[in-house]
XYZ file of N, CA, C and O in Angstrom:
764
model
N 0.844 -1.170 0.000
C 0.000 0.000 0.000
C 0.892 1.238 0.000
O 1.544 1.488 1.014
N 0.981 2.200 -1.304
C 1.697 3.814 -1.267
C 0.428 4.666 -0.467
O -0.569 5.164 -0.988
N 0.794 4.655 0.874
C 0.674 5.475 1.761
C 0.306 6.885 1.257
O 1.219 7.142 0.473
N -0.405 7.774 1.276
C 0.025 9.221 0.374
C -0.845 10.175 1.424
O -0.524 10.643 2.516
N -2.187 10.285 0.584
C -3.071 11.484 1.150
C -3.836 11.115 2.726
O -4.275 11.936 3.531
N -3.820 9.375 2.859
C -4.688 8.793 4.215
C -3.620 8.337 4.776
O -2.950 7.386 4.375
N -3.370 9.191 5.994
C -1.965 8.962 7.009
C -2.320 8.135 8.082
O -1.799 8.385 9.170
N -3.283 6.983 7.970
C -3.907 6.393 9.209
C -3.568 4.774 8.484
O -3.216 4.422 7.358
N -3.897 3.992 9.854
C -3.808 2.761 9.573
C -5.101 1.987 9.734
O -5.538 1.138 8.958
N -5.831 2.563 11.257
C -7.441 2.184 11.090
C -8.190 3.190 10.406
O -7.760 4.315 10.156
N -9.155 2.818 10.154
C -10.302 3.680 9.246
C -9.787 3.913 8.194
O -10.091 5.015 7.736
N -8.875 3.107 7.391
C -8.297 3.230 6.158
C -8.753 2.360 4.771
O -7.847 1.562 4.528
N -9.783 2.254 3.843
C -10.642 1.741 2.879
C -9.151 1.024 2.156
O -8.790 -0.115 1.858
N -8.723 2.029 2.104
C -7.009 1.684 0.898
C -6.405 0.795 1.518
O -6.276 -0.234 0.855
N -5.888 0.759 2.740
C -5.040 0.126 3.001
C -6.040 -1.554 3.364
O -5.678 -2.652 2.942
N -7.030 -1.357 4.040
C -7.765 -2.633 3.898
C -8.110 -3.403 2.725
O -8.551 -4.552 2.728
N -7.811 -2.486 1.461
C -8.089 -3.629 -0.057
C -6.866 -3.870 -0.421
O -6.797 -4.789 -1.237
N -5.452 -3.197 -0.007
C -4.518 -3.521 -0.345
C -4.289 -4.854 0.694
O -3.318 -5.535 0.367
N -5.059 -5.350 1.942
C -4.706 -6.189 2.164
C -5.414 -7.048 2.282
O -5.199 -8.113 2.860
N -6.272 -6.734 1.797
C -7.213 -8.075 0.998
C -6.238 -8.774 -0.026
O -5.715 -9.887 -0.084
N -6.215 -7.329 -1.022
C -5.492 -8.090 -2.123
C -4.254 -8.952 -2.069
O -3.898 -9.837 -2.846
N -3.788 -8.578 -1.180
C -2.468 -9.580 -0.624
C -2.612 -11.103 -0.059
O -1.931 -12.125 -0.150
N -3.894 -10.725 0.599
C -4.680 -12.126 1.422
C -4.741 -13.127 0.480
O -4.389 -14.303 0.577
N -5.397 -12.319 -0.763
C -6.212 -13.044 -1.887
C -4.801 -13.934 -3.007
O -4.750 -15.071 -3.476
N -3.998 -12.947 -3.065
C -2.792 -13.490 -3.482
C -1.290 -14.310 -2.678
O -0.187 -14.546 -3.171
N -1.814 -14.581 -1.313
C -1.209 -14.874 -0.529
C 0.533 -14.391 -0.733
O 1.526 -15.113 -0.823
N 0.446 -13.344 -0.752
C 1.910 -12.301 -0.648
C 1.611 -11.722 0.361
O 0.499 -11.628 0.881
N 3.212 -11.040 0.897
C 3.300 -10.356 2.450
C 2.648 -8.676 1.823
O 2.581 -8.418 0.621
N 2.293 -7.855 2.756
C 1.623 -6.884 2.847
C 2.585 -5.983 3.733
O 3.129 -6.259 4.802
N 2.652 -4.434 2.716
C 3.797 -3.532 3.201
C 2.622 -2.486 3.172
O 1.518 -2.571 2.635
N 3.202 -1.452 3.928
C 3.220 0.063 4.028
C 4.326 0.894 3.402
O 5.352 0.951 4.080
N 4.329 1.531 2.281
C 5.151 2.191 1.847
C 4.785 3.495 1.870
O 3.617 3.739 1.566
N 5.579 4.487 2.188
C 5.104 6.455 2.088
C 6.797 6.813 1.470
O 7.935 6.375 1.637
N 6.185 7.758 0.774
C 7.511 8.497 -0.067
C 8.049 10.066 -0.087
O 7.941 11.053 -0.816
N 8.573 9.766 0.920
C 8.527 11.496 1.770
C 8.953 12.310 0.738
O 9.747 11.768 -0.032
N 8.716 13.214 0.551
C 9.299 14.401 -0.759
C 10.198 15.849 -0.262
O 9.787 16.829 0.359
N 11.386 15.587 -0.731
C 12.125 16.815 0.105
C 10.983 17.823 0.204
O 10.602 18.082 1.345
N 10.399 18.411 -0.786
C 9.227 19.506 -0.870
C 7.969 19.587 -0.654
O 8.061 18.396 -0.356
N 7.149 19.761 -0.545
C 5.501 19.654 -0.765
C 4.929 20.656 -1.012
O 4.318 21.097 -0.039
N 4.827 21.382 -2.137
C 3.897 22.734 -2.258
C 4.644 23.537 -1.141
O 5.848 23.303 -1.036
N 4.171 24.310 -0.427
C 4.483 25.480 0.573
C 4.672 24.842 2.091
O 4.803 25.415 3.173
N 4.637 23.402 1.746
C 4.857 23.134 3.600
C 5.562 23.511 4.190
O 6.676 23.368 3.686
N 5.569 23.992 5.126
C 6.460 24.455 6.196
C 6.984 23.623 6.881
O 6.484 22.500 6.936
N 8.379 24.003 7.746
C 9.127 22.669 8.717
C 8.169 22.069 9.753
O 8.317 21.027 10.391
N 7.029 23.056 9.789
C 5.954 22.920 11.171
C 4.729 21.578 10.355
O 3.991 20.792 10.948
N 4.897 21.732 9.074
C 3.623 21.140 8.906
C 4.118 19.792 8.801
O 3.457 18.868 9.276
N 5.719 19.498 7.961
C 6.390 18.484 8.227
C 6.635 17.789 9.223
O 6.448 16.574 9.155
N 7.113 18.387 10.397
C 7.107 17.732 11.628
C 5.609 17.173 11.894
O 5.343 15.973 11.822
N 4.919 17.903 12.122
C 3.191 17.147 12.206
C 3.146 15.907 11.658
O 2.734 14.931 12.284
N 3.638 15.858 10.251
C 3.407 14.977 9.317
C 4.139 13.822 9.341
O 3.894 12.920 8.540
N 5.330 13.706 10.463
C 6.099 12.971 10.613
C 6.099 12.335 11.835
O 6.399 11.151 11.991
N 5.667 13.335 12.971
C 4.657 12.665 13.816
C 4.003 11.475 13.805
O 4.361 10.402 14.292
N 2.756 11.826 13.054
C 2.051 11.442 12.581
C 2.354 9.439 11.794
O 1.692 8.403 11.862
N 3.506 9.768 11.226
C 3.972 8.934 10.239
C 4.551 7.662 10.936
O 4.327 6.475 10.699
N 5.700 8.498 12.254
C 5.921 7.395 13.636
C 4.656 6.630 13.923
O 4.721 5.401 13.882
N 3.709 7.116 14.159
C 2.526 6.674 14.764
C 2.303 5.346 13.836
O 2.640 4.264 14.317
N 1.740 5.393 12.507
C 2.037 4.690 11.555
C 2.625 3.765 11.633
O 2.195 2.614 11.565
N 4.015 4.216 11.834
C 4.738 2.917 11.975
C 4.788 2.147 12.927
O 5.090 0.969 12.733
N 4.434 2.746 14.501
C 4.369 1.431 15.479
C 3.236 1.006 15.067
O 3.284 -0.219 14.950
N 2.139 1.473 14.764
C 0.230 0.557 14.519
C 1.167 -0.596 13.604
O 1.141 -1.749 14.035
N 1.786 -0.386 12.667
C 2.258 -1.520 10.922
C 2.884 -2.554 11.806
O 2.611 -3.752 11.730
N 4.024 -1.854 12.929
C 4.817 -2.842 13.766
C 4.318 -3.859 14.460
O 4.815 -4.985 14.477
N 3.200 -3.470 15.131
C 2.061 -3.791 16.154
C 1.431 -5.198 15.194
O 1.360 -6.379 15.534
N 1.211 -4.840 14.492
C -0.044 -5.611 13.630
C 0.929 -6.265 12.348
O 0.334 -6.353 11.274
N 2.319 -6.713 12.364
C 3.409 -7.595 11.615
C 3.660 -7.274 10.052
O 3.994 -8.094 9.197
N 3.347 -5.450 9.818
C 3.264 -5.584 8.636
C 3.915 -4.171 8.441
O 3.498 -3.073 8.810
N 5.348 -4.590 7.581
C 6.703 -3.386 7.192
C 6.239 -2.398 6.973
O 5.280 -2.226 6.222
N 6.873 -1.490 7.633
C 6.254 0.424 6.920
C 7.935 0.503 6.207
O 8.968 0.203 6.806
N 7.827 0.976 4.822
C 9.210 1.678 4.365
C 8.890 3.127 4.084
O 7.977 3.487 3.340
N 9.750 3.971 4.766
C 9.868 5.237 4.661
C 10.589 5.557 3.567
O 11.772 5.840 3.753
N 10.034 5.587 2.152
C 11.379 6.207 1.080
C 11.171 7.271 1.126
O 10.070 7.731 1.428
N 12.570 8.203 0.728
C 13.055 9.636 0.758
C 13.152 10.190 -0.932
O 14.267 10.321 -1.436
N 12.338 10.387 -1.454
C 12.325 10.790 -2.498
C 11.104 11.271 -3.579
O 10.107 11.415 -2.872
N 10.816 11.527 -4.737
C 9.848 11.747 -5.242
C 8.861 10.777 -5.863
O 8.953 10.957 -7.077
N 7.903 9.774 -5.602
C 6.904 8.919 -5.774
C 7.605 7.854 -7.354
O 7.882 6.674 -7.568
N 7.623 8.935 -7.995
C 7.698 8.562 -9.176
C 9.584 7.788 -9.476
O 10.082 7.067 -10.341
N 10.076 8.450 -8.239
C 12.077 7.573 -8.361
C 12.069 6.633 -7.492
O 12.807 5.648 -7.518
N 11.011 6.947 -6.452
C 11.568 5.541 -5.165
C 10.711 4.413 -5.190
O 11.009 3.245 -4.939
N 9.011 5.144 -5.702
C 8.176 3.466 -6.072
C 8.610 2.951 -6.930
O 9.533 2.723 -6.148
N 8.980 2.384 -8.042
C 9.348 2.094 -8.922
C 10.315 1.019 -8.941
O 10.284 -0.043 -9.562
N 11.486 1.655 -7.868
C 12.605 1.408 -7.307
C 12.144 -0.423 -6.453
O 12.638 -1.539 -6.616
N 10.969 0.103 -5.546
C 10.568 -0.563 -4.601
C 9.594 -1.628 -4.896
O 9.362 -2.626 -4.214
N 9.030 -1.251 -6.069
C 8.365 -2.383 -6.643
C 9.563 -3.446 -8.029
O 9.333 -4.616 -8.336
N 10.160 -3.016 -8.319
C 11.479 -4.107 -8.569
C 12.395 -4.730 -7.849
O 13.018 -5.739 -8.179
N 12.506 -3.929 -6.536
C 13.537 -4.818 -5.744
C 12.653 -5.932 -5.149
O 13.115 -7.073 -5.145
N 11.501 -5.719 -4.676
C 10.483 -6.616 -4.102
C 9.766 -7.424 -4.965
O 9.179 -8.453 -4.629
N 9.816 -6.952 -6.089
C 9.078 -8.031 -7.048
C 7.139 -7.696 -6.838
O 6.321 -8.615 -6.887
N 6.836 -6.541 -6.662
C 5.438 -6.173 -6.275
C 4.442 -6.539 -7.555
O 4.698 -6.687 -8.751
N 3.721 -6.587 -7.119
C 2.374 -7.350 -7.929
C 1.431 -6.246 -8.242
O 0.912 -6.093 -9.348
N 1.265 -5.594 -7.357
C 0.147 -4.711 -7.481
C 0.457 -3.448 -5.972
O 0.537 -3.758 -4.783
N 0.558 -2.236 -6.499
C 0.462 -1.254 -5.598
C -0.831 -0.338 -5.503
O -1.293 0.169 -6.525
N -1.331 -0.160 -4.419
C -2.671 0.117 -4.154
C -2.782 1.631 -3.522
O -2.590 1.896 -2.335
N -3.011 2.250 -4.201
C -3.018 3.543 -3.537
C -3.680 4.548 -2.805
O -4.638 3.889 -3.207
N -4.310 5.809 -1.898
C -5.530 6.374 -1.816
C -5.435 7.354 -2.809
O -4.289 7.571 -3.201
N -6.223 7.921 -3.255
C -6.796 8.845 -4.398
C -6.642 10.527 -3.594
O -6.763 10.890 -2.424
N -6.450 10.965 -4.366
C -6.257 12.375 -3.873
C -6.682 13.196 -5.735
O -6.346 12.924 -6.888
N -7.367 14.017 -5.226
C -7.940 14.914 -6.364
C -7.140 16.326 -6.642
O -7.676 17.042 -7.488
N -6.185 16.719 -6.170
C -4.945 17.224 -6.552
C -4.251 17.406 -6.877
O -3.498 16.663 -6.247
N -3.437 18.136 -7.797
C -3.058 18.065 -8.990
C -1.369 17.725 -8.947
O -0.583 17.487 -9.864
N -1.191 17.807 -7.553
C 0.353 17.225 -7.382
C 0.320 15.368 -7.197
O 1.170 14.544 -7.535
N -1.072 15.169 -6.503
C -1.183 14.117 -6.068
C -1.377 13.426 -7.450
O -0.730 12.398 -7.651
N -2.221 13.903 -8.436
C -2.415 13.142 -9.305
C -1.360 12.865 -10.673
O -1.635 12.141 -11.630
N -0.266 13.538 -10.505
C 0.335 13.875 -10.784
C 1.759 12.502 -10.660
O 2.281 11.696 -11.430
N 1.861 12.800 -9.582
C 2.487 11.508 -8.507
C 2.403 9.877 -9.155
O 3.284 9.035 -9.333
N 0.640 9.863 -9.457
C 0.376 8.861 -9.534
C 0.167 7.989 -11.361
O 0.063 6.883 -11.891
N 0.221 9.678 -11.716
C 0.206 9.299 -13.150
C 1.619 8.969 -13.618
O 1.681 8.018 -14.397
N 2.945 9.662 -13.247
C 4.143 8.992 -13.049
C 4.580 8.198 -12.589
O 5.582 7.606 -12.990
N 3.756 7.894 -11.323
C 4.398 6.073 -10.945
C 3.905 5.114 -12.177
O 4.606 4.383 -12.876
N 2.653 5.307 -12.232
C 2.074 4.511 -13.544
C 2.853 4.491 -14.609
O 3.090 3.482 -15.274
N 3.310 5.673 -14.831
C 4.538 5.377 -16.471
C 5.570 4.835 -16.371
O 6.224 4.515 -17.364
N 5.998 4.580 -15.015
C 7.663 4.023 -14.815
C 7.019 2.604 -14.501
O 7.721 1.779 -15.084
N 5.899 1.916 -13.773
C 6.081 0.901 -13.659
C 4.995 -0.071 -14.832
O 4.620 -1.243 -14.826
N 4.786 0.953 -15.651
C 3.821 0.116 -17.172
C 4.774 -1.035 -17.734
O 4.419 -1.222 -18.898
N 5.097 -1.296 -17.635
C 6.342 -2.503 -18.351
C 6.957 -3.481 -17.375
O 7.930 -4.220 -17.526
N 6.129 -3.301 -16.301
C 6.638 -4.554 -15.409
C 5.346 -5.192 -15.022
O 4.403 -4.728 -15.662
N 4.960 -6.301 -13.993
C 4.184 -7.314 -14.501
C 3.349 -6.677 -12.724
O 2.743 -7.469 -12.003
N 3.536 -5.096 -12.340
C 2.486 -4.660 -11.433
C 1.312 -3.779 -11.615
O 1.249 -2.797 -12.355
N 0.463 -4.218 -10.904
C -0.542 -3.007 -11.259
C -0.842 -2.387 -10.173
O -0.573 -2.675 -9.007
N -1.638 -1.179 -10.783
C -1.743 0.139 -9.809
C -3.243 0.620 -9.597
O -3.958 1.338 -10.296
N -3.400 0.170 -8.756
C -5.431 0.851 -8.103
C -5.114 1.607 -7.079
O -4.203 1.524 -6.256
N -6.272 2.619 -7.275
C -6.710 3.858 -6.591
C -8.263 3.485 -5.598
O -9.229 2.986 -6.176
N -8.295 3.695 -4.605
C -9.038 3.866 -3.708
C -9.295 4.840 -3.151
O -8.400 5.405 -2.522
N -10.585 5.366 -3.188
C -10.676 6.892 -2.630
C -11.182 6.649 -1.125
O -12.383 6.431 -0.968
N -10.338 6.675 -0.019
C -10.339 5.891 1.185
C -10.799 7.610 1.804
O -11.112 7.465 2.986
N -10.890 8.667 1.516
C -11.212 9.795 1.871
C -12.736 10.465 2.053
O -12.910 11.435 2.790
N -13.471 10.036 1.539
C -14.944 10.333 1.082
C -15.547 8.897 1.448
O -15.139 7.833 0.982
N -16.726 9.074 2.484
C -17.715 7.973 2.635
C -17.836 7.157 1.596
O -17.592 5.962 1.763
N -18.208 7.613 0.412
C -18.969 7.586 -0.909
C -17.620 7.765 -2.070
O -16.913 8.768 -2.174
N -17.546 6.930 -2.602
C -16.025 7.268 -3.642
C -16.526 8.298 -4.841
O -17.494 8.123 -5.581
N -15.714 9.289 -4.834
C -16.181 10.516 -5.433
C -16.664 10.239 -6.830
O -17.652 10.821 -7.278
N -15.773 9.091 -7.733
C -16.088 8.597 -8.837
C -17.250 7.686 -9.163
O -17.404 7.227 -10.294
N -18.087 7.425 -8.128
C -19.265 6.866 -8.258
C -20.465 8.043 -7.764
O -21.532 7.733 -7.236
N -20.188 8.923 -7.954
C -21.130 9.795 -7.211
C -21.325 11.052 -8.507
O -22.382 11.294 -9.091
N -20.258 11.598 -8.691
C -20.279 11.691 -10.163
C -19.454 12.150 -11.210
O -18.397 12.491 -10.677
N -19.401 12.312 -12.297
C -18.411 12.142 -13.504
C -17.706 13.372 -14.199
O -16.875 13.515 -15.096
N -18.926 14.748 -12.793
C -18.509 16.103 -14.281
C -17.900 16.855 -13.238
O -17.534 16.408 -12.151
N -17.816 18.047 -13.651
C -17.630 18.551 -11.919
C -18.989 19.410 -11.757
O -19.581 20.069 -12.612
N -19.278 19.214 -10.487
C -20.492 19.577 -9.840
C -20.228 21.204 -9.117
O -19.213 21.604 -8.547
N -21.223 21.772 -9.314
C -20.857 23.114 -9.119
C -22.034 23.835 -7.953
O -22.046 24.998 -7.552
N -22.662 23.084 -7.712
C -23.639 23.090 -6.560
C -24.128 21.969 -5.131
O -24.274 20.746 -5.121
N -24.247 22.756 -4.278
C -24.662 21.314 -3.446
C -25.715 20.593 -3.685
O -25.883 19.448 -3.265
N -26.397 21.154 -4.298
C -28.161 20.624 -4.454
C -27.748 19.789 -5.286
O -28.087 18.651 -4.963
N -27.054 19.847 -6.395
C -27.347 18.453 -7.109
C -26.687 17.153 -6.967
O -26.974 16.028 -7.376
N -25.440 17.763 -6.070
C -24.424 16.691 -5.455
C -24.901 16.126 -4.213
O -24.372 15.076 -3.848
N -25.890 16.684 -3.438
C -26.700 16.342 -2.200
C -26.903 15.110 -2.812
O -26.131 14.173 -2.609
N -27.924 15.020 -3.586
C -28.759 14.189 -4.136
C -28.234 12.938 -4.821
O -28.703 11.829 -4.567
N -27.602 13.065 -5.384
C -26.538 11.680 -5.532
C -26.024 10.996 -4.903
O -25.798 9.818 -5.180
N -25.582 11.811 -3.478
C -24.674 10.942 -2.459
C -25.722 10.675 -1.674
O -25.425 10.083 -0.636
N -27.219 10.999 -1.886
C -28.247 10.359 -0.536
C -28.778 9.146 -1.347
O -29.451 8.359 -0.681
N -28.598 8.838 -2.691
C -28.986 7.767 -3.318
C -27.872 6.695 -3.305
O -28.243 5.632 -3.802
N -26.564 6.714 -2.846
C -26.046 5.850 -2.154
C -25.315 5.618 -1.237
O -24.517 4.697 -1.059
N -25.642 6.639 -0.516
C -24.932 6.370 1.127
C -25.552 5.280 1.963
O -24.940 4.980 2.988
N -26.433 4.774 1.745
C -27.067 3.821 2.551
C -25.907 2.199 2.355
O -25.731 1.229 3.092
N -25.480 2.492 1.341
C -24.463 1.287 0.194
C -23.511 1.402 1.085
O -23.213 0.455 1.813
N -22.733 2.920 1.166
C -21.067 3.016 2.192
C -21.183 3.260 2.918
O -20.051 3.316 3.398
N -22.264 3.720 4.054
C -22.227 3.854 5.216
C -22.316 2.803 6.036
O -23.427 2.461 6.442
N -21.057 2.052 6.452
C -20.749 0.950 6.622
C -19.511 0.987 7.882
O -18.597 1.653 7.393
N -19.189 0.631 9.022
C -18.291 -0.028 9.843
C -17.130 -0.326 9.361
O -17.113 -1.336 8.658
N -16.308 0.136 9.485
C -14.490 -0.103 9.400
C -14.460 -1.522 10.106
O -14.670 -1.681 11.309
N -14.054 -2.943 8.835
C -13.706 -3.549 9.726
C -12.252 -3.721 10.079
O -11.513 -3.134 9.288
N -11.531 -4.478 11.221
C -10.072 -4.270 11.469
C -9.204 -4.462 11.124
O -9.361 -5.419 10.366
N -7.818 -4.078 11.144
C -6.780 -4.417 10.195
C -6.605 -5.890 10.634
O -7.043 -6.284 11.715
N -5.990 -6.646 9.815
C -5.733 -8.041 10.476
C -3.960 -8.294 10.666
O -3.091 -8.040 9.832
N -3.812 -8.793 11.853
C -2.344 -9.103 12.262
C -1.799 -10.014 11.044
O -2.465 -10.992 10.703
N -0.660 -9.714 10.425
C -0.226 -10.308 9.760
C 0.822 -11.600 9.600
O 1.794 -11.217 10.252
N 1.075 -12.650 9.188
C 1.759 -13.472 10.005
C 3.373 -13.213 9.672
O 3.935 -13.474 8.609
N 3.902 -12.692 10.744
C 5.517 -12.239 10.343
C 6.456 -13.163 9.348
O 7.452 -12.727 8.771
N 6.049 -14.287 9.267
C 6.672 -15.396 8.542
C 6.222 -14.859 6.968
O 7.154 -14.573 6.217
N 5.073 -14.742 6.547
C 4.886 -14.196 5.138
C 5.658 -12.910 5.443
O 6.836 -13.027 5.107
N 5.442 -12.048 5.828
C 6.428 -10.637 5.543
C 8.085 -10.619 5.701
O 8.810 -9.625 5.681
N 8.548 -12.301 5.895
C 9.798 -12.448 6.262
C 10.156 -13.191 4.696
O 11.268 -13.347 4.191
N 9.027 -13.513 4.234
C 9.588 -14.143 2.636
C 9.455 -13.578 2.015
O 9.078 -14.210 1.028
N 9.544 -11.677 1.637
C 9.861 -11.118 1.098
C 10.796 -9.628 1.298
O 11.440 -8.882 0.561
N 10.520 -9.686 2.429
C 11.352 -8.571 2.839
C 12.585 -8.963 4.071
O 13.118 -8.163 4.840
N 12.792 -10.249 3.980
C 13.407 -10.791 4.767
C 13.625 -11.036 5.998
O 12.943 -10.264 6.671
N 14.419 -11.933 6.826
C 13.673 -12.244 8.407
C 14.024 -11.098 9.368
O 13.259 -10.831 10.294
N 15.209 -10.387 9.162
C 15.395 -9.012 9.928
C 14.152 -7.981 9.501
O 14.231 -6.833 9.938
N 13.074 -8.316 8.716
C 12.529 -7.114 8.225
C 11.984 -6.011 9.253
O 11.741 -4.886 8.817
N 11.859 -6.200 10.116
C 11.670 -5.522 11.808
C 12.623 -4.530 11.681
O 12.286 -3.352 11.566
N 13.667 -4.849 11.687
C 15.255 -4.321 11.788
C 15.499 -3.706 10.283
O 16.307 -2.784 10.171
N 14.965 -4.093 9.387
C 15.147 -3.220 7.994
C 14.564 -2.565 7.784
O 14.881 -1.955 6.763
N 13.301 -2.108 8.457
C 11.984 -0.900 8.233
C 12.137 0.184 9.154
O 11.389 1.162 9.147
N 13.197 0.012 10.037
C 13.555 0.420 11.322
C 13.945 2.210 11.003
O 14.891 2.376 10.232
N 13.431 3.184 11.421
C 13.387 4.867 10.780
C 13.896 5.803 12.055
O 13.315 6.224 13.055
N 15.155 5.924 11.590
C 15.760 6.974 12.140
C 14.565 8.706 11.992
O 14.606 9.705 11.274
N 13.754 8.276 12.986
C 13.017 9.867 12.857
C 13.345 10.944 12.995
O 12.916 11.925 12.387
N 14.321 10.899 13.988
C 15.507 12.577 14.128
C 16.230 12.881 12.873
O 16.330 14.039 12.467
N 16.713 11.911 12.278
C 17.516 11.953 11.407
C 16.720 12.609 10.035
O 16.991 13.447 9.175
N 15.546 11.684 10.373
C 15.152 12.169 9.199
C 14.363 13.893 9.280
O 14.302 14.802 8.452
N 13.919 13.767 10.499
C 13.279 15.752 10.747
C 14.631 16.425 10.396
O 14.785 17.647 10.406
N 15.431 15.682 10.138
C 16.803 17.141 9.652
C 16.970 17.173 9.023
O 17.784 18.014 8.643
C-alpha cells in the first residue's frame, strides 16, 4: 500500500483492499510512504506534524506484523525502485484529487507500465467514492446532495479491522530481519 493522502492505519478503505489483495494473493503486505524533500508550501511545522504522525504509523504496521518503508524521495524515483527490488504485484493507492497528487500517480504509472504490477486507486477519503457519485464537476450542493443520498445507505458501513499479519509471510519477502530493515531513524530524518 503507497501510503500518500490517508496517514492512518485504522479507518483506512485503501489500506484494507490492499490487504485483501495480498490475502487473496497470498503475498506479504507492506506500508510504503515516499517522503518528498518539498511539498507545495509546507512548512518545517507542517512536516514535523506529518512525521509525527507517520511514527505513529509505523508502530500501529509494527504492532499488527506488517513493514512500513519510509522512502526519501519523489513517488515517481523511489516506487518504482521498490516495486522491482520486491518483485510487487500490485500497488494500491488512496486517491487524492490534486493536482500534485495526481500527478504523482500518473508517473508512478509510467515508470512501472512494463513490469508485470498493477496500480489501483481507492478513494479511502470520502464515505462515498467521489467517482461513483459523479463524472462532471459539480458546481452546486443541491445536485451533489442528491446523488450521495442515493447511495450512502451502500457506504455507510463499519471499518472492519486491520488483520495481524503473520511475520513469517512478511519475512519471505522482505526478509527475516525485516523488523530491523523498516527500522526509521526519525531525528535523522526531521533534519
Amino acid at each position: 500500500y503507497w501510503m500518500s493522502r490517508d496517514q492512518r492505519v485504522h479507518d483506512n478503505w485503501a489500506l484494507l483492499y490492499a490487504q485483501e489483495e495480498a490475502q487473496k494473493r497470498n503475498v506479504p503486505f507492506a506500508v510504503i510512504f515516499s517522503l518528498v524533500p518539498k511539498y507545495l508550501e509546507a512548512s518545517i511545522r507542517m512536516y514535523g506534524f506529518m512525521l509525527r504522525g507517520l511514527q505513529d504509523v509505523q508502530e500501529a504496521c509494527l504492532k499488527l506484523n506488517i513493514p512500513f518503508h519510509l522512502l526519501i524521495g519523489y513517488p515517481q524515483d523511489t516506487i518504482p525502485v521498490f516495486v522491482d527490488k520486491y518483485k510487487i504485484s500490485l500497488v494500491v493507492t488512496d486517491m487524492s484529487p490534486l493536482r500534485t497528487g495526481i500527478e504523482w500517480r500518473n508517473h508512478v504509472c509510467d515508470e512501472i507500465r512494463n513490469t508485470d504490477c498493477g496500480l489501483t486507486v481507492v478513494d479511502a477519503h470520502n464515505i462515498c467514492p467521489v467517482w461513483n457519485i459523479s463524472d462532471k464537476v459539480e458546481y452546486g450542493a443541491r445536485t451533489l446532495r442528491s446523488r450521495i443520498n442515493k447511495v450512502l445507505d451502500y457506504y455507510l458501513t463499519g471499518f472492519p479491522p486491520v488483520e495481524r499479519q503473520d511475520p513469517q509471510l512478511a519475512a519471505s519477502v522482505f526478509g527475516e530481519n525485516w523488523k530491523k530493515s523498516t527500522e526509521v531513524n526519525w531525528v535523522e530524518v526531521k533534519d
